[in-house]
């Protein structure tokens, strides 16, 4: 049963990660026509409406009650749907075409960030196999990202502010992923819906104030209609499907293990680029194998640890000298 749970959770996290890897090339097309703030707002407002309908039909009106946990839900909603989405897409937009790759690349820092946050907040060092698995996966991702060249790091120095924005967004998503573990008594749909609703409400305030002070132009219906296919993809796959898959997967295998699958985000981005004519090199093939090995290694160690924790321990036999004396009589 435990093995099936780990396998299913891993598949769900993989589906979410690959969906997010596909979103950056699509977002690059849309961001040429609409600003990243309204793009993020419209996208997740639509997701929030769909999720609300699903939650109402499945769990009823009572599922929308915050039960005294409104502050936590608001915090995690802001981290995911405001900080992550707006900061990442704004950073990607500022960088132009290189931002498509850079934004997906920064996702691989999530496992490192999650381990550091757990280490700082709990004062408990992570398992050695987790640290080494993250390191191996990071090496693999860097091989794919850089393609054996150092030009990426030169680009990073030229785009410091956009990369800091993307990094801030990545930290926000890690916090959201870890926050889901506090709501294990709630369904995945309920946690996803309420955080998305609250995050979208904050996004509404941001774009309204920004437009009131003429910082952001309000997109016309023609502009929104011009990105209908890109927006439909962003809402349904990396928005709705990925969000539910991710939160369900995290609940099954924990945030530390699930976030390892984020390494497939840039891999998926590169695969899509390959279909568009990009030639995959040997560095990218080796890097992908590194990532797969790291994920399998982490999963196997996790399963061994779970089996060890659930193996019944034999009670030590205590010899009572009095009982043995009586038996001897």
Short mmCIF file of C-alpha atoms in Angstrom, two decimals:
data_model
loop_
_atom_site.label_atom_id
_atom_site.label_comp_id
_atom_site.label_asym_id
_atom_site.label_seq_id
_atom_site.Cartn_x
_atom_site.Cartn_y
_atom_site.Cartn_z
CA UNK A 1 0.00 0.00 0.00
CA UNK A 2 2.80 2.40 0.88
CA UNK A 3 4.59 1.62 -2.37
CA UNK A 4 1.45 2.32 -4.41
CA UNK A 5 0.99 5.61 -2.57
CA UNK A 6 4.57 6.68 -3.31
CA UNK A 7 4.29 5.69 -6.97
CA UNK A 8 0.99 7.56 -7.44
CA UNK A 9 2.29 10.64 -5.62
CA UNK A 10 5.42 10.62 -7.77
CA UNK A 11 3.36 10.35 -10.98
CA UNK A 12 1.16 13.28 -9.93
CA UNK A 13 4.17 15.48 -9.11
CA UNK A 14 5.75 14.50 -12.44
CA UNK A 15 2.59 15.46 -14.35
CA UNK A 16 2.53 18.85 -12.61
CA UNK A 17 6.23 19.51 -13.21
CA UNK A 18 6.07 18.63 -16.89
CA UNK A 19 2.97 20.83 -17.28
CA UNK A 20 4.86 23.76 -15.77
CA UNK A 21 7.81 23.07 -18.04
CA UNK A 22 5.47 23.48 -21.00
CA UNK A 23 4.01 26.75 -19.74
CA UNK A 24 7.10 28.95 -20.15
CA UNK A 25 7.31 28.76 -23.97
CA UNK A 26 3.55 29.35 -24.15
CA UNK A 27 3.73 32.25 -21.68
CA UNK A 28 6.51 33.84 -23.76
CA UNK A 29 4.11 34.11 -26.71
CA UNK A 30 1.31 35.59 -24.57
CA UNK A 31 3.56 38.08 -22.74
CA UNK A 32 4.36 39.76 -26.04
CA UNK A 33 0.73 40.93 -26.14
CA UNK A 34 -0.30 41.37 -22.49
CA UNK A 35 1.56 42.48 -19.35
CA UNK A 36 2.53 39.74 -16.86
CA UNK A 37 0.38 41.09 -14.01
CA UNK A 38 -2.93 40.98 -15.85
CA UNK A 39 -1.81 37.73 -17.47
CA UNK A 40 -1.32 36.13 -14.04
CA UNK A 41 -4.52 37.67 -12.65
CA UNK A 42 -6.81 36.54 -15.49
CA UNK A 43 -5.24 33.09 -15.58
CA UNK A 44 -5.78 32.19 -11.94
CA UNK A 45 -9.05 34.05 -11.59
CA UNK A 46 -10.39 31.66 -14.24
CA UNK A 47 -8.82 28.68 -12.42
CA UNK A 48 -10.36 29.88 -9.13
CA UNK A 49 -13.84 30.04 -10.68
CA UNK A 50 -13.53 26.51 -12.12
CA UNK A 51 -12.21 25.15 -8.81
CA UNK A 52 -15.02 26.84 -6.88
CA UNK A 53 -17.66 25.19 -9.05
CA UNK A 54 -15.96 21.81 -8.63
CA UNK A 55 -15.71 22.22 -4.84
CA UNK A 56 -19.34 23.35 -4.52
CA UNK A 57 -20.58 20.35 -6.49
CA UNK A 58 -18.36 17.83 -4.70
CA UNK A 59 -18.22 19.02 -1.08
CA UNK A 60 -20.96 21.62 -0.79
CA UNK A 61 -21.15 25.11 0.66
CA UNK A 62 -19.57 24.13 3.98
CA UNK A 63 -16.23 23.45 2.25
CA UNK A 64 -15.78 27.20 1.73
CA UNK A 65 -15.57 27.85 5.48
CA UNK A 66 -12.11 28.93 6.60
CA UNK A 67 -12.49 27.32 10.07
CA UNK A 68 -10.22 29.86 11.74
CA UNK A 69 -7.37 29.18 9.33
CA UNK A 70 -7.91 32.19 7.10
CA UNK A 71 -4.55 33.83 7.83
CA UNK A 72 -2.60 30.71 6.86
CA UNK A 73 -4.68 30.21 3.73
CA UNK A 74 -4.20 33.86 2.75
CA UNK A 75 -0.43 33.61 3.28
CA UNK A 76 -0.07 30.47 1.18
CA UNK A 77 -2.43 31.84 -1.46
CA UNK A 78 -0.31 34.98 -1.78
CA UNK A 79 2.89 32.94 -1.95
CA UNK A 80 1.61 30.78 -4.81
CA UNK A 81 -0.77 32.88 -6.87
CA UNK A 82 0.64 36.36 -6.29
CA UNK A 83 4.34 36.11 -5.47
CA UNK A 84 5.17 33.08 -7.62
CA UNK A 85 3.09 33.84 -10.69
CA UNK A 86 3.52 37.59 -10.88
CA UNK A 87 7.22 37.63 -9.96
CA UNK A 88 8.19 34.74 -12.25
CA UNK A 89 6.32 36.00 -15.30
CA UNK A 90 7.41 39.60 -14.71
CA UNK A 91 11.04 38.46 -14.52
CA UNK A 92 10.60 36.33 -17.63
CA UNK A 93 9.02 39.29 -19.46
CA UNK A 94 11.85 41.66 -18.50
CA UNK A 95 14.47 39.25 -19.88
CA UNK A 96 12.72 38.75 -23.19
CA UNK A 97 13.40 35.53 -25.11
CA UNK A 98 16.23 34.34 -22.77
CA UNK A 99 13.72 34.56 -19.93
CA UNK A 100 11.86 31.51 -21.25
CA UNK A 101 14.82 29.28 -20.46
CA UNK A 102 15.98 31.19 -17.39
CA UNK A 103 12.56 31.06 -15.68
CA UNK A 104 12.31 27.30 -16.13
CA UNK A 105 15.91 26.85 -15.02
CA UNK A 106 15.38 28.68 -11.72
CA UNK A 107 12.77 26.09 -10.78
CA UNK A 108 15.53 23.56 -10.06
CA UNK A 109 16.52 25.59 -7.01
CA UNK A 110 13.29 24.57 -5.25
CA UNK A 111 14.65 21.36 -3.69
CA UNK A 112 17.62 23.22 -2.23
CA UNK A 113 15.37 26.01 -0.93
CA UNK A 114 12.92 23.56 0.65
CA UNK A 115 15.68 21.70 2.46
CA UNK A 116 17.12 24.97 3.78
CA UNK A 117 13.70 26.17 4.98
CA UNK A 118 13.07 22.89 6.82
CA UNK A 119 16.56 23.00 8.27
CA UNK A 120 16.10 26.59 9.52
CA UNK A 121 12.54 26.23 10.85
CA UNK A 122 12.83 22.82 12.53
CA UNK A 123 16.56 22.83 13.38
CA UNK A 124 16.53 19.28 12.04
CA UNK A 125 19.06 18.34 9.39
CA UNK A 126 17.62 16.50 6.36
CA UNK A 127 18.55 12.92 5.55
CA UNK A 128 21.89 12.52 3.83
CA UNK A 129 20.31 10.73 0.87
CA UNK A 130 17.98 13.71 0.32
CA UNK A 131 20.87 16.17 0.17
CA UNK A 132 22.91 13.99 -2.17
CA UNK A 133 19.88 13.30 -4.40
CA UNK A 134 19.17 17.01 -4.70
CA UNK A 135 22.84 17.68 -5.51
CA UNK A 136 22.90 15.02 -8.24
CA UNK A 137 19.65 16.33 -9.74
CA UNK A 138 21.00 19.89 -9.66
CA UNK A 139 24.16 18.83 -11.48
CA UNK A 140 22.04 17.11 -14.12
CA UNK A 141 19.83 20.17 -14.53
CA UNK A 142 22.89 22.42 -14.89
CA UNK A 143 24.27 20.15 -17.62
CA UNK A 144 21.00 20.50 -19.49
CA UNK A 145 20.76 24.24 -18.83
CA UNK A 146 24.28 25.25 -19.76
CA UNK A 147 24.79 22.61 -22.48
CA UNK A 148 28.43 22.44 -21.39
CA UNK A 149 28.93 26.18 -21.89
CA UNK A 150 29.39 29.03 -19.43
CA UNK A 151 27.40 31.59 -21.39
CA UNK A 152 24.39 31.09 -19.12
CA UNK A 153 26.27 32.48 -16.13
CA UNK A 154 27.33 35.50 -18.16
CA UNK A 155 23.67 36.10 -19.00
CA UNK A 156 22.76 35.76 -15.32
CA UNK A 157 25.02 38.70 -14.45
CA UNK A 158 23.35 40.88 -17.08
CA UNK A 159 19.84 40.15 -15.83
CA UNK A 160 20.28 40.32 -12.06
CA UNK A 161 16.99 42.05 -11.16
CA UNK A 162 14.78 39.80 -13.35
CA UNK A 163 16.52 36.70 -11.98
CA UNK A 164 15.97 37.96 -8.41
CA UNK A 165 12.28 38.37 -9.24
CA UNK A 166 12.11 34.80 -10.55
CA UNK A 167 14.02 33.55 -7.50
CA UNK A 168 11.58 35.34 -5.17
CA UNK A 169 8.71 33.65 -6.99
CA UNK A 170 10.37 30.26 -6.65
CA UNK A 171 10.72 30.75 -2.88
CA UNK A 172 7.03 31.63 -2.76
CA UNK A 173 6.04 28.36 -4.43
CA UNK A 174 8.22 26.33 -2.04
CA UNK A 175 6.47 27.96 0.94
CA UNK A 176 3.08 27.17 -0.63
CA UNK A 177 4.03 23.54 -1.24
CA UNK A 178 5.22 23.12 2.33
CA UNK A 179 2.12 24.88 3.65
CA UNK A 180 -0.11 22.22 2.14
CA UNK A 181 1.19 19.73 4.69
CA UNK A 182 -0.66 21.71 7.39
CA UNK A 183 -3.96 20.94 5.68
CA UNK A 184 -3.75 17.16 5.37
CA UNK A 185 -7.17 16.89 7.01
CA UNK A 186 -8.62 18.84 4.06
CA UNK A 187 -9.15 17.50 0.57
CA UNK A 188 -6.71 18.55 -2.16
CA UNK A 189 -9.56 20.29 -3.97
CA UNK A 190 -10.53 22.34 -0.92
CA UNK A 191 -7.00 23.54 -0.14
CA UNK A 192 -6.34 24.36 -3.80
CA UNK A 193 -9.62 26.24 -4.20
CA UNK A 194 -9.48 28.41 -1.09
CA UNK A 195 -5.83 29.40 -1.53
CA UNK A 196 -6.46 30.17 -5.21
CA UNK A 197 -9.51 32.31 -4.35
CA UNK A 198 -7.64 34.31 -1.71
CA UNK A 199 -4.55 34.73 -3.91
CA UNK A 200 -6.72 35.88 -6.82
CA UNK A 201 -8.44 38.42 -4.54
CA UNK A 202 -5.04 39.90 -3.69
CA UNK A 203 -4.14 39.94 -7.40
CA UNK A 204 -7.35 41.85 -8.09
CA UNK A 205 -6.37 44.52 -5.57
CA UNK A 206 -2.88 44.79 -7.10
CA UNK A 207 -3.98 45.21 -10.73
CA UNK A 208 -6.83 47.55 -9.74
CA UNK A 209 -4.53 49.87 -7.79
CA UNK A 210 -1.83 49.70 -10.47
CA UNK A 211 -4.32 50.59 -13.19
CA UNK A 212 -5.86 53.37 -11.07
CA UNK A 213 -2.45 55.00 -10.79
CA UNK A 214 -1.83 54.35 -14.52
CA UNK A 215 1.06 52.02 -13.82
CA UNK A 216 -0.55 49.15 -15.72
CA UNK A 217 -2.72 49.44 -18.84
CA UNK A 218 -6.04 47.61 -18.65
CA UNK A 219 -6.04 45.01 -21.45
CA UNK A 220 -8.76 45.38 -24.05
CA UNK A 221 -11.07 42.53 -25.04
CA UNK A 222 -9.21 42.35 -28.34
CA UNK A 223 -5.94 41.80 -26.45
CA UNK A 224 -7.45 39.07 -24.27
CA UNK A 225 -9.07 37.42 -27.29
CA UNK A 226 -5.74 37.47 -29.16
CA UNK A 227 -4.22 35.13 -26.54
CA UNK A 228 -7.27 32.87 -26.14
CA UNK A 229 -5.44 29.68 -27.09
CA UNK A 230 -2.40 30.42 -24.91
CA UNK A 231 -4.66 31.39 -22.00
CA UNK A 232 -6.82 28.28 -22.42
CA UNK A 233 -3.69 26.12 -22.24
CA UNK A 234 -2.32 28.02 -19.22
CA UNK A 235 -5.64 27.69 -17.36
CA UNK A 236 -6.42 24.04 -18.06
CA UNK A 237 -3.05 22.27 -17.98
CA UNK A 238 -0.34 24.12 -15.97
CA UNK A 239 -3.08 25.89 -14.04
CA UNK A 240 -5.96 23.61 -13.07
CA UNK A 241 -4.59 20.11 -13.74
CA UNK A 242 -1.07 20.82 -12.47
CA UNK A 243 -2.27 22.55 -9.30
CA UNK A 244 -4.52 19.67 -8.27
CA UNK A 245 -1.94 17.04 -9.26
CA UNK A 246 0.81 18.84 -7.35
CA UNK A 247 -1.13 19.32 -4.11
CA UNK A 248 -2.36 15.72 -4.20
CA UNK A 249 1.15 14.39 -4.91
CA UNK A 250 2.72 16.50 -2.15
CA UNK A 251 0.16 15.15 0.31
CA UNK A 252 1.21 11.58 -0.59
CA UNK A 253 5.01 11.84 -0.65
CA UNK A 254 5.74 15.09 1.30
CA UNK A 255 6.98 18.42 -0.03
CA UNK A 256 10.69 17.55 0.28
CA UNK A 257 10.33 14.49 -1.94
CA UNK A 258 7.79 16.00 -4.33
CA UNK A 259 9.80 19.13 -5.02
CA UNK A 260 12.57 16.96 -6.46
CA UNK A 261 10.34 16.49 -9.51
CA UNK A 262 10.61 20.20 -10.24
CA UNK A 263 13.87 19.31 -11.97
CA UNK A 264 11.75 18.08 -14.87
CA UNK A 265 10.47 21.62 -15.54
CA UNK A 266 13.49 22.79 -17.57
CA UNK A 267 13.81 19.35 -19.16
CA UNK A 268 10.26 19.63 -20.50
CA UNK A 269 10.98 23.15 -21.73
CA UNK A 270 13.95 21.87 -23.71
CA UNK A 271 11.96 18.96 -25.15
CA UNK A 272 9.35 21.40 -26.47
CA UNK A 273 12.11 23.52 -27.95
CA UNK A 274 13.52 20.39 -29.60
CA UNK A 275 10.17 19.81 -31.34
CA UNK A 276 10.46 23.36 -32.57
CA UNK A 277 13.79 22.55 -34.23
CA UNK A 278 16.22 22.73 -31.31
CA UNK A 279 19.00 20.10 -31.49
CA UNK A 280 19.44 18.10 -28.27
CA UNK A 281 23.11 17.65 -27.35
CA UNK A 282 24.93 14.92 -25.47
CA UNK A 283 25.21 17.21 -22.42
CA UNK A 284 21.43 17.46 -22.26
CA UNK A 285 21.00 13.68 -22.58
CA UNK A 286 23.53 13.02 -19.80
CA UNK A 287 21.95 15.71 -17.63
CA UNK A 288 18.51 14.16 -18.05
CA UNK A 289 19.90 10.75 -17.02
CA UNK A 290 21.42 12.37 -13.91
CA UNK A 291 18.03 13.77 -12.93
CA UNK A 292 16.23 10.46 -13.49
CA UNK A 293 18.89 8.65 -11.45
CA UNK A 294 18.57 11.18 -8.60
CA UNK A 295 14.78 10.81 -8.48
CA UNK A 296 14.93 6.99 -8.54
CA UNK A 297 17.66 6.97 -5.89
CA UNK A 298 15.67 9.26 -3.60
CA UNK A 299 12.50 7.23 -4.12
CA UNK A 300 14.26 3.92 -3.33
CA UNK A 301 15.80 5.32 -0.15
CA UNK A 302 12.45 6.71 0.91
CA UNK A 303 10.79 3.32 0.42
CA UNK A 304 13.54 1.58 2.42
CA UNK A 305 13.06 4.10 5.22
CA UNK A 306 9.29 3.56 5.26
CA UNK A 307 9.71 -0.23 5.32
CA UNK A 308 12.13 0.11 8.21
CA UNK A 309 9.74 2.31 10.16
CA UNK A 310 6.87 -0.16 9.71
CA UNK A 311 8.81 -3.34 10.46
CA UNK A 312 7.63 -4.67 13.84
CA UNK A 313 10.40 -4.63 16.35
CA UNK A 314 11.06 -7.73 18.48
CA UNK A 315 10.86 -7.12 22.17
CA UNK A 316 14.05 -8.11 23.98
CA UNK A 317 13.77 -11.27 26.07
CA UNK A 318 14.30 -10.48 29.74
CA UNK A 319 15.34 -13.38 31.93
CA UNK A 320 13.91 -13.22 35.42
CA UNK A 321 16.26 -15.05 37.86
CA UNK A 322 13.34 -15.77 40.25
CA UNK A 323 11.26 -17.47 37.56
CA UNK A 324 14.22 -19.56 36.43
CA UNK A 325 14.89 -20.60 40.05
CA UNK A 326 11.26 -21.73 40.53
CA UNK A 327 11.35 -23.71 37.26
CA UNK A 328 14.54 -25.40 38.42
CA UNK A 329 12.77 -26.57 41.58
#
